[in-house]
PDB file of C-alpha atoms in Angstrom:
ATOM      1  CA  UNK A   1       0.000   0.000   0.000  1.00  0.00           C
ATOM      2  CA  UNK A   2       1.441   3.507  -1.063  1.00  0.00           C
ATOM      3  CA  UNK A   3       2.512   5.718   2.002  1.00  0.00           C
ATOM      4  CA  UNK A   4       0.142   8.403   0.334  1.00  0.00           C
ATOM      5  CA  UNK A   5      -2.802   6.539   0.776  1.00  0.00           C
ATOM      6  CA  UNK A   6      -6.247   8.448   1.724  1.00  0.00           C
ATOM      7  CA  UNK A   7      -6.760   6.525   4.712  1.00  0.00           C
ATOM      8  CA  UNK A   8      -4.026   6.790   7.503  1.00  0.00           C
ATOM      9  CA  UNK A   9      -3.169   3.470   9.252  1.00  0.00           C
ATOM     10  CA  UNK A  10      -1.586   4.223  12.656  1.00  0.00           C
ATOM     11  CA  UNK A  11       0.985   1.779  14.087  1.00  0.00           C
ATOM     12  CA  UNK A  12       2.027   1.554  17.516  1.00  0.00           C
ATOM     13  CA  UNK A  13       5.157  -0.238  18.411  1.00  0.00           C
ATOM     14  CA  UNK A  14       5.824  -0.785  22.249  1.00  0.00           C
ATOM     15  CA  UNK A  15       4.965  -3.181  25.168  1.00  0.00           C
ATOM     16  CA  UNK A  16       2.366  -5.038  26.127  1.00  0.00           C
ATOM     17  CA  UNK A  17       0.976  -2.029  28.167  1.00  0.00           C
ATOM     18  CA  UNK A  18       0.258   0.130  25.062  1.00  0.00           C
ATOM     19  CA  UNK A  19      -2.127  -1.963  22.733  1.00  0.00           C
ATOM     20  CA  UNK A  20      -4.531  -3.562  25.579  1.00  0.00           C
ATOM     21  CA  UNK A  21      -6.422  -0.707  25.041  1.00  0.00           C
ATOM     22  CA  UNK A  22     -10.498  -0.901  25.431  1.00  0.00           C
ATOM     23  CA  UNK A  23     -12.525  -0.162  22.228  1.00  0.00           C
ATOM     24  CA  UNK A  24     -10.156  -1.866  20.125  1.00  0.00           C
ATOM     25  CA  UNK A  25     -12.481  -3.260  17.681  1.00  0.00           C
ATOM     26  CA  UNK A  26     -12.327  -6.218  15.491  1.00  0.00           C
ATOM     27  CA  UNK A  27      -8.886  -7.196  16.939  1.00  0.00           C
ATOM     28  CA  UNK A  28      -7.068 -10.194  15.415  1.00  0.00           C
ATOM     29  CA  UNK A  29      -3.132 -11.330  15.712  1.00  0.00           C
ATOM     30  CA  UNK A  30      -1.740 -11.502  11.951  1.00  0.00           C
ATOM     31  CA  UNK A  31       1.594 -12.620  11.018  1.00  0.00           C
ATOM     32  CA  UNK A  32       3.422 -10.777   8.520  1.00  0.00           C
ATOM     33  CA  UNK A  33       6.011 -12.199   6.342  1.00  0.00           C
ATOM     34  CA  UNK A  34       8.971 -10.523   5.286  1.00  0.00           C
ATOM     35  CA  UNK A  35      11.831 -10.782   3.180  1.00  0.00           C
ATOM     36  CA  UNK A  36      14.195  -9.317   5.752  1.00  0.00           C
ATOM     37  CA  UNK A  37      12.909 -12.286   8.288  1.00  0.00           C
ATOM     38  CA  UNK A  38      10.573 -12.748  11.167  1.00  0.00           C
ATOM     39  CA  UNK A  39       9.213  -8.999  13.080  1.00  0.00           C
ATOM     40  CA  UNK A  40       9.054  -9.932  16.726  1.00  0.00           C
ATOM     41  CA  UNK A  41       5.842 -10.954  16.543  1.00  0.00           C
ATOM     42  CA  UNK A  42       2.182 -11.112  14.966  1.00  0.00           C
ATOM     43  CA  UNK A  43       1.024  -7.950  14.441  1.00  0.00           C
ATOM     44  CA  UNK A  44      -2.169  -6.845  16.205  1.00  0.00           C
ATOM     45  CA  UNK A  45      -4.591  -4.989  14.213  1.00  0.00           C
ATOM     46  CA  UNK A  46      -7.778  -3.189  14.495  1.00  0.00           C
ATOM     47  CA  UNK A  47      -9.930  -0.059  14.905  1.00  0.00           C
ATOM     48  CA  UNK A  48     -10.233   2.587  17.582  1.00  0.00           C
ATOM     49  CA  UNK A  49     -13.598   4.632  16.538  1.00  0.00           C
ATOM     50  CA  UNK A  50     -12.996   4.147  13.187  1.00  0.00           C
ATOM     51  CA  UNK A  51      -9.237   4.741  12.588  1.00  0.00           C
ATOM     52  CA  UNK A  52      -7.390   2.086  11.329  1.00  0.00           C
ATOM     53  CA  UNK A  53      -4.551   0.588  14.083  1.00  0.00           C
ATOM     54  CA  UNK A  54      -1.365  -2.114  13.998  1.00  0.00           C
ATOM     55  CA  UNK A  55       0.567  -2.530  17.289  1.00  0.00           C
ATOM     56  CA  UNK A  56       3.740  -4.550  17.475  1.00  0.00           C
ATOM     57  CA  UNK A  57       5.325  -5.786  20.190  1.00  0.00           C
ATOM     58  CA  UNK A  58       8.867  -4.419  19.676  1.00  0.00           C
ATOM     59  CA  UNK A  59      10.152  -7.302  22.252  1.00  0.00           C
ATOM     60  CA  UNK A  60       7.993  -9.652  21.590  1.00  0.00           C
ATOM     61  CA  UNK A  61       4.786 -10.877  23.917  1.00  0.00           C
ATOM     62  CA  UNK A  62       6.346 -11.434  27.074  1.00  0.00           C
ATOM     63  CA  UNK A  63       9.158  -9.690  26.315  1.00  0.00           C
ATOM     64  CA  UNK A  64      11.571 -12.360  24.698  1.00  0.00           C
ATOM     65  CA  UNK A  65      13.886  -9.947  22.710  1.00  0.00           C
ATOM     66  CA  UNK A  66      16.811  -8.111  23.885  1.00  0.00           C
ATOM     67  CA  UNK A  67      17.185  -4.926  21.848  1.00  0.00           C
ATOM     68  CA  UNK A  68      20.144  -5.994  20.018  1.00  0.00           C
ATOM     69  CA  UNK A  69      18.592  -8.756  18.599  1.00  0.00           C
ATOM     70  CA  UNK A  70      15.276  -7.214  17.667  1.00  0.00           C
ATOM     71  CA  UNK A  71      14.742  -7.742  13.654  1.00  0.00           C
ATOM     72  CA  UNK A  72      13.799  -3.768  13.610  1.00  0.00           C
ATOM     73  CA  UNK A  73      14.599  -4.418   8.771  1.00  0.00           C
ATOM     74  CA  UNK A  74      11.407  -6.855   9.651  1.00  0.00           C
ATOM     75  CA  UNK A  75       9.447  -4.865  11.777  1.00  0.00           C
ATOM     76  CA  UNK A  76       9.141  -2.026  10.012  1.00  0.00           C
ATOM     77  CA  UNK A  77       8.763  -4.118   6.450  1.00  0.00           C
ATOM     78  CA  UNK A  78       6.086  -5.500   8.022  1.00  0.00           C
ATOM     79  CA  UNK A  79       4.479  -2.626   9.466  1.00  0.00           C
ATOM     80  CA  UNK A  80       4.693  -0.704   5.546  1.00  0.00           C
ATOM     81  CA  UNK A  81       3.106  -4.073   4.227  1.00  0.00           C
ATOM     82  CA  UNK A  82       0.141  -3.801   6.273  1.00  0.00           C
ATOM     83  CA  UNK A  83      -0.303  -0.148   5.422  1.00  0.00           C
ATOM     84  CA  UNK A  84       0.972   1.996   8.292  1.00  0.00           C
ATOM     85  CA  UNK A  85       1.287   5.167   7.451  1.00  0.00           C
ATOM     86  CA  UNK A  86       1.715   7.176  10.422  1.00  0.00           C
ATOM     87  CA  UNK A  87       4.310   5.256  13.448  1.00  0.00           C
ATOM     88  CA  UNK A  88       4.286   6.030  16.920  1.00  0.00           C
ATOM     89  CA  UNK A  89       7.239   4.432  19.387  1.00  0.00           C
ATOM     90  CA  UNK A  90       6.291   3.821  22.951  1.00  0.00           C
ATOM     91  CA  UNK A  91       9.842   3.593  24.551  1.00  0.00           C
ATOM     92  CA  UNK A  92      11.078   3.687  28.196  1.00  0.00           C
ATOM     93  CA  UNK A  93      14.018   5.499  28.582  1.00  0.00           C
ATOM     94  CA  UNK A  94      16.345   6.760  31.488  1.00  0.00           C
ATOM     95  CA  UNK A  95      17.008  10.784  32.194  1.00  0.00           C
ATOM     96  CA  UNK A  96      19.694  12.803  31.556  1.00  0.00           C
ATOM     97  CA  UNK A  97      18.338  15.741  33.020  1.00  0.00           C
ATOM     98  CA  UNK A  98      17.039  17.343  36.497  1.00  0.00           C
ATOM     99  CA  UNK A  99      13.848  18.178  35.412  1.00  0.00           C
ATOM    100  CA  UNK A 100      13.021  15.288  33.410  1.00  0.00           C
ATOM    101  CA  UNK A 101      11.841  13.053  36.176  1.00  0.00           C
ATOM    102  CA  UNK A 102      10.061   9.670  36.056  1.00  0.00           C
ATOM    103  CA  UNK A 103       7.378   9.602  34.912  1.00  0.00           C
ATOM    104  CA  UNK A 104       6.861  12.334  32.439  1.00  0.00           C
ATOM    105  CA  UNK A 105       6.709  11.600  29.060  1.00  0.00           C
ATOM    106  CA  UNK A 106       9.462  13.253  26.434  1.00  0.00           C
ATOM    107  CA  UNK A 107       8.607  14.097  22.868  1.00  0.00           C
ATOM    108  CA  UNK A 108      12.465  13.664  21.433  1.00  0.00           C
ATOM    109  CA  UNK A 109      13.323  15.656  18.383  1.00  0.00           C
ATOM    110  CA  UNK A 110      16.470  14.315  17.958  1.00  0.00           C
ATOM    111  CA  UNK A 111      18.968  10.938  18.641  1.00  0.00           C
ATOM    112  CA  UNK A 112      22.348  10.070  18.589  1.00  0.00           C
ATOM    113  CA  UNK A 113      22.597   6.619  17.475  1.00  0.00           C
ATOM    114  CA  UNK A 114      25.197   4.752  19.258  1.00  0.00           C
ATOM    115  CA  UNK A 115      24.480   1.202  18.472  1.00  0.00           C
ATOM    116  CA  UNK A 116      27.066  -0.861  16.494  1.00  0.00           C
ATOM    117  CA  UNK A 117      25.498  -4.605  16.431  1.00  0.00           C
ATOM    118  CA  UNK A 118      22.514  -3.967  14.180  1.00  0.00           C
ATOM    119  CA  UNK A 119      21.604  -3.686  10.265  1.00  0.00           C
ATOM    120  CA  UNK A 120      20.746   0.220   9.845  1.00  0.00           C
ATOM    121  CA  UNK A 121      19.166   0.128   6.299  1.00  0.00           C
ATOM    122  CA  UNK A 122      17.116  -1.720   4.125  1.00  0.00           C
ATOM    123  CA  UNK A 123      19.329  -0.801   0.838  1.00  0.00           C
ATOM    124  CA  UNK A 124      22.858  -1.952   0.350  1.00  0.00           C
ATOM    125  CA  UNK A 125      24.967  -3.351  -2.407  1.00  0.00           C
ATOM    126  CA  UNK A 126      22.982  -3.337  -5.390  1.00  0.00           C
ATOM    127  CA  UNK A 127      20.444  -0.856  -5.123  1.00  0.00           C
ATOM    128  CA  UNK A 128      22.004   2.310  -2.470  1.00  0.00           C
ATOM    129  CA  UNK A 129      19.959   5.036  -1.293  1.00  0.00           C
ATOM    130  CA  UNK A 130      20.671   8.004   1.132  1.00  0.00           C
ATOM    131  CA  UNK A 131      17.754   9.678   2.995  1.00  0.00           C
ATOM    132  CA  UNK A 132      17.997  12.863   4.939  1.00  0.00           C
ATOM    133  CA  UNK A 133      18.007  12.237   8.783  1.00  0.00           C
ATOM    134  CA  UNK A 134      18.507  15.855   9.957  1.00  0.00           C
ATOM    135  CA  UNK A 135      15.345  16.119  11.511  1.00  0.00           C
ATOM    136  CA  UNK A 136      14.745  12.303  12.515  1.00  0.00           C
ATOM    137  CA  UNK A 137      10.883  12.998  13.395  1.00  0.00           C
ATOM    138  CA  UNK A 138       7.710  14.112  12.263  1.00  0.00           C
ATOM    139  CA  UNK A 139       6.842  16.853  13.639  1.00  0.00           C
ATOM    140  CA  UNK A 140       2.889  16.935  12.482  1.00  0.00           C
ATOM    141  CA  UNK A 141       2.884  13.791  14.681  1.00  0.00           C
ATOM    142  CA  UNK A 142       4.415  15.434  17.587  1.00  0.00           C
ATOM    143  CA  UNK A 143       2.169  18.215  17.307  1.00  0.00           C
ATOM    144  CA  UNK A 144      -0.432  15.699  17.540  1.00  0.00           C
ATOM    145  CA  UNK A 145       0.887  13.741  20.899  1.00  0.00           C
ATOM    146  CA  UNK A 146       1.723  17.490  22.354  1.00  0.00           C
ATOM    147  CA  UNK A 147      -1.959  18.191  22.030  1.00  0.00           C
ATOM    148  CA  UNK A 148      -2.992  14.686  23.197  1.00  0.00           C
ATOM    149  CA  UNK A 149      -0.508  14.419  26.110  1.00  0.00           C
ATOM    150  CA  UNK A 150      -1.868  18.178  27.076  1.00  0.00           C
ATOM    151  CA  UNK A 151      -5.532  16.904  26.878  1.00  0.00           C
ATOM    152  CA  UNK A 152      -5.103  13.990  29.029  1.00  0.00           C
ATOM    153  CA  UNK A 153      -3.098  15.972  31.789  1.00  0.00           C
ATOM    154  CA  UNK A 154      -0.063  14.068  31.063  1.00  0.00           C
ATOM    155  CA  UNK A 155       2.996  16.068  31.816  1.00  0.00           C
ATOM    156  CA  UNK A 156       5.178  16.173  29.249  1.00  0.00           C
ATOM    157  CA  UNK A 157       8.529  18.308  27.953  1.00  0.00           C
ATOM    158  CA  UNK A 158       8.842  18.534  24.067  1.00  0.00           C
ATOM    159  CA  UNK A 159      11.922  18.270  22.206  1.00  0.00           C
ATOM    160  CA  UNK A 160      14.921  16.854  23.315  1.00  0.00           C
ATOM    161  CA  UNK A 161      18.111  14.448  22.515  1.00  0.00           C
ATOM    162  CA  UNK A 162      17.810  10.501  22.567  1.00  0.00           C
ATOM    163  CA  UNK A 163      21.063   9.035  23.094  1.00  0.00           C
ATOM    164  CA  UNK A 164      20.373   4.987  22.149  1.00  0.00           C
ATOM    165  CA  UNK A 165      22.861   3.105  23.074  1.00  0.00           C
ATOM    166  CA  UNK A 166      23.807  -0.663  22.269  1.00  0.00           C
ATOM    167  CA  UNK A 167      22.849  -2.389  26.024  1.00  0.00           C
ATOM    168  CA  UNK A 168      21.741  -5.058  26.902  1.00  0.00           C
ATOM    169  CA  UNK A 169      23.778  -3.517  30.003  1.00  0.00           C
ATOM    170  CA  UNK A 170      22.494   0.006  31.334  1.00  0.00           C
ATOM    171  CA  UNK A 171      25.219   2.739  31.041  1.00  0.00           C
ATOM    172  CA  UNK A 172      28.891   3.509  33.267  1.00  0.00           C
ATOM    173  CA  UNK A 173      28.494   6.462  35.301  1.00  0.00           C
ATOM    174  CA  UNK A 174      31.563   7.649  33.293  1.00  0.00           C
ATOM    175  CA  UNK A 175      29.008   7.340  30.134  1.00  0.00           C
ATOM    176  CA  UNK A 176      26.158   8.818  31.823  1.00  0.00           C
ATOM    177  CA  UNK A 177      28.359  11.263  32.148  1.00  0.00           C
ATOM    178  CA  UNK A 178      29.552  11.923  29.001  1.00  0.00           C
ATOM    179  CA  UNK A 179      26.140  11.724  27.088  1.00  0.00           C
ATOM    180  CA  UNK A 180      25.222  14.628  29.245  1.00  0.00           C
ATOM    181  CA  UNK A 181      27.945  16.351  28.415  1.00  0.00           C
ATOM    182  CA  UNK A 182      26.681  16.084  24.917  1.00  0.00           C
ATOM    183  CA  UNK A 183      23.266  18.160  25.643  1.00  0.00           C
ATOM    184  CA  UNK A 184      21.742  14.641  25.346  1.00  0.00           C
ATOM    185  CA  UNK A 185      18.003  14.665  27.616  1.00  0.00           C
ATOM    186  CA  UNK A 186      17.357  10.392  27.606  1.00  0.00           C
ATOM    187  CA  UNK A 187      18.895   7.099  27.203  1.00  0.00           C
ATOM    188  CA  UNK A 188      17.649   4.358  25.617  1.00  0.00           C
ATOM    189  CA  UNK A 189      18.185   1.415  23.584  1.00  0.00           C
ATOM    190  CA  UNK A 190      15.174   1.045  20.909  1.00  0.00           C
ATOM    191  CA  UNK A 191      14.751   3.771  18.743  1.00  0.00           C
ATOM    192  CA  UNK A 192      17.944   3.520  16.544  1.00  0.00           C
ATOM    193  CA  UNK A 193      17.531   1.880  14.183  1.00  0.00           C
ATOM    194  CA  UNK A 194      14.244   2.394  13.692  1.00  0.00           C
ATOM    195  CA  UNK A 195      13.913   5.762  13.264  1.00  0.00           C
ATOM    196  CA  UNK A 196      16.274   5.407   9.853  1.00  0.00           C
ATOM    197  CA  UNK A 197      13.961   2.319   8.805  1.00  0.00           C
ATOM    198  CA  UNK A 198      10.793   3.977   9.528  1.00  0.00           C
ATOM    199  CA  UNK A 199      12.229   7.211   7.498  1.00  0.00           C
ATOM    200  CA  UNK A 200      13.878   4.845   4.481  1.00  0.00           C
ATOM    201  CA  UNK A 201      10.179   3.201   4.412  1.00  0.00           C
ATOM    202  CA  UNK A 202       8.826   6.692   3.756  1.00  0.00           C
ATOM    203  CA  UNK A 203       6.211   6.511   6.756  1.00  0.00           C
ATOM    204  CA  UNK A 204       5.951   9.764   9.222  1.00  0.00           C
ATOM    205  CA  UNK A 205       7.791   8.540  12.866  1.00  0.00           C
ATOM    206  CA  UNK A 206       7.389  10.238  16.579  1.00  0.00           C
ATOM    207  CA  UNK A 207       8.352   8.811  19.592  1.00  0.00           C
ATOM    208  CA  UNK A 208       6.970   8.992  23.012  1.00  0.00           C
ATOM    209  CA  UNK A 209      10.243   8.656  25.470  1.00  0.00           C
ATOM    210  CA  UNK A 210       8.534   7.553  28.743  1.00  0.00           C
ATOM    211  CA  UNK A 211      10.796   8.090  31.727  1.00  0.00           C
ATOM    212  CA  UNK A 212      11.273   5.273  34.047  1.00  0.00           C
ATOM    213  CA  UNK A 213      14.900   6.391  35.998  1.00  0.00           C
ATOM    214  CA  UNK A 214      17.745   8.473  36.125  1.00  0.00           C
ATOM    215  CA  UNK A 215      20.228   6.619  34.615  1.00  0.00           C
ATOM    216  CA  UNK A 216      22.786   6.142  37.013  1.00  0.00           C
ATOM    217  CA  UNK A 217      24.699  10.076  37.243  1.00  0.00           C
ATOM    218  CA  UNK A 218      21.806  11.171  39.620  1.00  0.00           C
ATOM    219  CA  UNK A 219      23.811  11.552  42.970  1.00  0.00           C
ATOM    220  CA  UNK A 220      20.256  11.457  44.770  1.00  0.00           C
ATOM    221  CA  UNK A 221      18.897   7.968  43.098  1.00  0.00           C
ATOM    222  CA  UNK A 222      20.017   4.402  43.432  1.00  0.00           C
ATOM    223  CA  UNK A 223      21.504   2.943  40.205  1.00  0.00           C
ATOM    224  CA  UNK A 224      19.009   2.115  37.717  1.00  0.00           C
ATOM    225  CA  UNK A 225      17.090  -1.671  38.431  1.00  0.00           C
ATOM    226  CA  UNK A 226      15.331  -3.409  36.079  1.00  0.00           C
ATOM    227  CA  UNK A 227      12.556  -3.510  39.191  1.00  0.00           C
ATOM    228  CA  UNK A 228      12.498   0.330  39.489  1.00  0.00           C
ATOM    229  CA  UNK A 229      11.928   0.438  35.681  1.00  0.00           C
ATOM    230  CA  UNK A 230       8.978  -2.138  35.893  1.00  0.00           C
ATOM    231  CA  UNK A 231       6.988  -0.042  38.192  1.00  0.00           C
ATOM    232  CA  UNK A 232       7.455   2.973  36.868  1.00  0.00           C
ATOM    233  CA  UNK A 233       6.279   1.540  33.622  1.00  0.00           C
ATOM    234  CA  UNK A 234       3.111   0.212  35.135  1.00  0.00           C
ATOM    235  CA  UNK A 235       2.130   3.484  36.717  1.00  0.00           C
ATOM    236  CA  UNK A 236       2.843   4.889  33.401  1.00  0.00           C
ATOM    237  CA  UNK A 237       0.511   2.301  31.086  1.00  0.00           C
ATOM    238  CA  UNK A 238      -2.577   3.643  31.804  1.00  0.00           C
ATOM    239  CA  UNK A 239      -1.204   7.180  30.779  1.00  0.00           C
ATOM    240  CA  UNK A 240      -0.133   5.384  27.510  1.00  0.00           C
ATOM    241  CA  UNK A 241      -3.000   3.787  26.414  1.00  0.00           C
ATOM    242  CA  UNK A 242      -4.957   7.122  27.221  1.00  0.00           C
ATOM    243  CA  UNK A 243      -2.602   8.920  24.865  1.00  0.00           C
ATOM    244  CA  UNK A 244      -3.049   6.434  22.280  1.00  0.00           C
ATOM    245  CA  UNK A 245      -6.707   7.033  22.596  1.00  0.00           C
ATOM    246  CA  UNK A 246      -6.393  10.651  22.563  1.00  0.00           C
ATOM    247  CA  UNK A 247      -4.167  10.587  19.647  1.00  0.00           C
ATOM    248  CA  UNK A 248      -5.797   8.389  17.124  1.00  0.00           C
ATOM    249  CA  UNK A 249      -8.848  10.492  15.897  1.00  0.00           C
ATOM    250  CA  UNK A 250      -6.081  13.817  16.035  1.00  0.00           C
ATOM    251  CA  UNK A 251      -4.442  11.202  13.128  1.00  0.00           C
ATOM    252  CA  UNK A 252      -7.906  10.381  11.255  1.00  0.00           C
ATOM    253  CA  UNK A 253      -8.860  13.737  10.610  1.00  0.00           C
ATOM    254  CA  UNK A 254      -5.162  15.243   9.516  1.00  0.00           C
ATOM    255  CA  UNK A 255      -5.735  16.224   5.939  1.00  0.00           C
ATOM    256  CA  UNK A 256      -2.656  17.691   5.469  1.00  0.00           C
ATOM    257  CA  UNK A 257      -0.755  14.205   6.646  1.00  0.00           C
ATOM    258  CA  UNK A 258      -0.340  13.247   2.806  1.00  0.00           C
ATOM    259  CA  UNK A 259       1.622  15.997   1.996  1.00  0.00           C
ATOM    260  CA  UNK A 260       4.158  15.539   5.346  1.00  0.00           C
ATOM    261  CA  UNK A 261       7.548  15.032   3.602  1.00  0.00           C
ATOM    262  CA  UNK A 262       8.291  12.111   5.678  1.00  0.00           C
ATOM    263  CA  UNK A 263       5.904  10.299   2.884  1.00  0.00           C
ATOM    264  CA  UNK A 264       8.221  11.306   0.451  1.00  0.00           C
ATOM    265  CA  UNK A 265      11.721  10.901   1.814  1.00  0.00           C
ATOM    266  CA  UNK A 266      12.789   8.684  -1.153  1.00  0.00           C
ATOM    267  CA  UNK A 267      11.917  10.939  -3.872  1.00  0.00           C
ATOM    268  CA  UNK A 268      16.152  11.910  -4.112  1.00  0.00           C
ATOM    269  CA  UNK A 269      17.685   8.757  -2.578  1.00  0.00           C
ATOM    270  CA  UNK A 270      17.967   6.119  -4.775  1.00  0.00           C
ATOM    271  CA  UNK A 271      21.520   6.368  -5.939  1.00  0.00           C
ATOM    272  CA  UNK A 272      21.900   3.213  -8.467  1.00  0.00           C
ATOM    273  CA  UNK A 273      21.519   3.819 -11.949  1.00  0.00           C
ATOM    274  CA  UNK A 274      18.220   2.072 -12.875  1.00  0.00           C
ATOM    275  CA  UNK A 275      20.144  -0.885 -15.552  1.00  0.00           C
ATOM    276  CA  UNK A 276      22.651  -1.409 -12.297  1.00  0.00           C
ATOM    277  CA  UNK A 277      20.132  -2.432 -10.027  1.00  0.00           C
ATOM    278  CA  UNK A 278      20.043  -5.875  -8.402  1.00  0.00           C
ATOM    279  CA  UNK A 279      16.793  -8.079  -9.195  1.00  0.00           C
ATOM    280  CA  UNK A 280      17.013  -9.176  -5.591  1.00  0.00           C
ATOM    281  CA  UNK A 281      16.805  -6.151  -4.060  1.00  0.00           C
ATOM    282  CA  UNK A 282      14.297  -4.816  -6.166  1.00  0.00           C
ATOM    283  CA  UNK A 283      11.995  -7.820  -4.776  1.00  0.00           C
ATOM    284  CA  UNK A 284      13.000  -7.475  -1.507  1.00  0.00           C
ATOM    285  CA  UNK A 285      12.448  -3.345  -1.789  1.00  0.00           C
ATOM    286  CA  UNK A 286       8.868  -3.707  -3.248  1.00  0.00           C
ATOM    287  CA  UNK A 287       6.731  -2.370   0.196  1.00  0.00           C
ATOM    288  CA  UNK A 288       9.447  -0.292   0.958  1.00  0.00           C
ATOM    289  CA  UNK A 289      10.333   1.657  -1.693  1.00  0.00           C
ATOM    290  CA  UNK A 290       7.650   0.474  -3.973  1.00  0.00           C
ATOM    291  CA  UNK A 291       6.798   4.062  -4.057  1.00  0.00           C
ATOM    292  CA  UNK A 292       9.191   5.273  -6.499  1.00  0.00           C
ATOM    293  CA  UNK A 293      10.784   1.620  -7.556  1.00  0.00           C
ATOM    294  CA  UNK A 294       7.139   1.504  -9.265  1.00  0.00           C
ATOM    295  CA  UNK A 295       7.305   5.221 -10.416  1.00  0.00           C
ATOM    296  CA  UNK A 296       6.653   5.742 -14.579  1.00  0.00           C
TER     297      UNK A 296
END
């Protein structure tokens, strides 16, 4: 399906505390092949007063997946193949910053990808393409979650730095340190790379950074626990499924979302001459840059 499409298909990707979300209608678990190999699981899809919805557990149910090993080439292959225009990433993260204390949510504007295990594109050797990454998110959809967040009484800070780092482990203190020496705001391990993915696939991307701890530089905390993140993220899920609530019929009646640019980031990309291009990645290409591989 064409990233321009009239009808906007939202996709969540997150935990299981984002898509248990009443009103869901028609819901059904589909699996979704792709040529890049298996997403991390079924995708869930249905309706929320009338607005089309696919929610993927970015782990996995039960959370099997450590980030380096999430499939994020098949994730967001399948999320294009089942027509998601529009992608919204649910993410805990840890703070950087004073003010940004758990439990409020961040709208980042920016990352600094530090991971070094994972495959960061779809295109390669055959067929290369370069998209723009200098501003990494939509900002019509974080418009959107601004005025959804504000609506539900969520307190929120927009704009800010995502540092993602490689984990599984959390961060040194001498790291913690350093990323805030960079002007970075949260820490995280999810959202690179698929922020690039969701940008090569040509579908609008926002993320909602939900802040469970303060890393480790906070001289006033205990080091970051994996149980201190657990029940911050509870407290936070029913603030998450509200937002998604609040956000979904902001994303049904956006007329102006097929224009975004984000729909058409690989209008300039594609770098291989058309004769050059590899018959395998052509096939492997056709949700996610069927766009323009299918242009006249």
């Amino acid at each position: 399906m064409s990233s321009t499409a009239a009808r906007p298909v939202l996709g969540i990707i997150g935990g299981s505390g984002v898509y248990d979300i009443d009103g869901l209608a028609g819901k059904r678990w589909e699996k979704v092949s792709s040529p890049f190999g298996e997403p991390s699981d079924e995708l869930l899809c249905g309706e929320l007063d009338g607005q089309a919805m696919v929610f993927l557990p970015r782990h996995g149910r039960g959370h099997r997946i450590p980030p380096s090993e999430i499939n994020f080439r098949a994730n967001i292959d399948a999320l294009k193949r089942k027509g998601v225009t529009d992608v919204i990433s649910v993410s805990a993260v840890g703070s950087l910053r004073e003010h940004l204390h758990p439990g409020m949510f961040v709208i980042v504007d920016q990352f600094i990808d530090r991971t070094i295990a994972r495959s960061k594109s779809f295109f390669g050797t055959g067929l290369v393409a370069h998209v723009s990454m200098a501003h990494p998110v939509c900002s019509r959809l974080g418009d959107h979650l601004e005025a959804a967040m504000r609506e539900s009484g969520i307190e929120l800070a927009r704009g800010g730095t995502y540092l993602v780092m490689e984990g599984p482990q959390f961060s040194s203190l001498a790291e913690s340190e350093l990323y805030r020496s960079w002007n970075c705001d949260v820490i995280g391990m999810t959202n690179m790379p698929e922020a690039k993915l969701a940008r090569e696939a040509e579908m609008c991307y926002a993320t909602v950074a939900m802040v469970t701890d303060y890393d480790c530089w906070h001289p006033n905390h205990d080091d970051v626990t994996v149980e201190a993140i657990i029940k911050v993220l509870l407290a936070n899920a029913d603030k998450a499924r509200g937002l998604v609530k609040k956000v979904a019929p902001r994303i049904k009646a956006d007329t102006s979302a097929p224009g975004c640019g984000c729909r058409s980031a690989l209008g300039h990309a594609l770098i291989t001459a058309p004769e050059a291009r590899d018959a395998e990645m052509l096939r492997r290409l056709d949700a996610v840059a069927g766009r323009v591989l299918n242009a006249k």
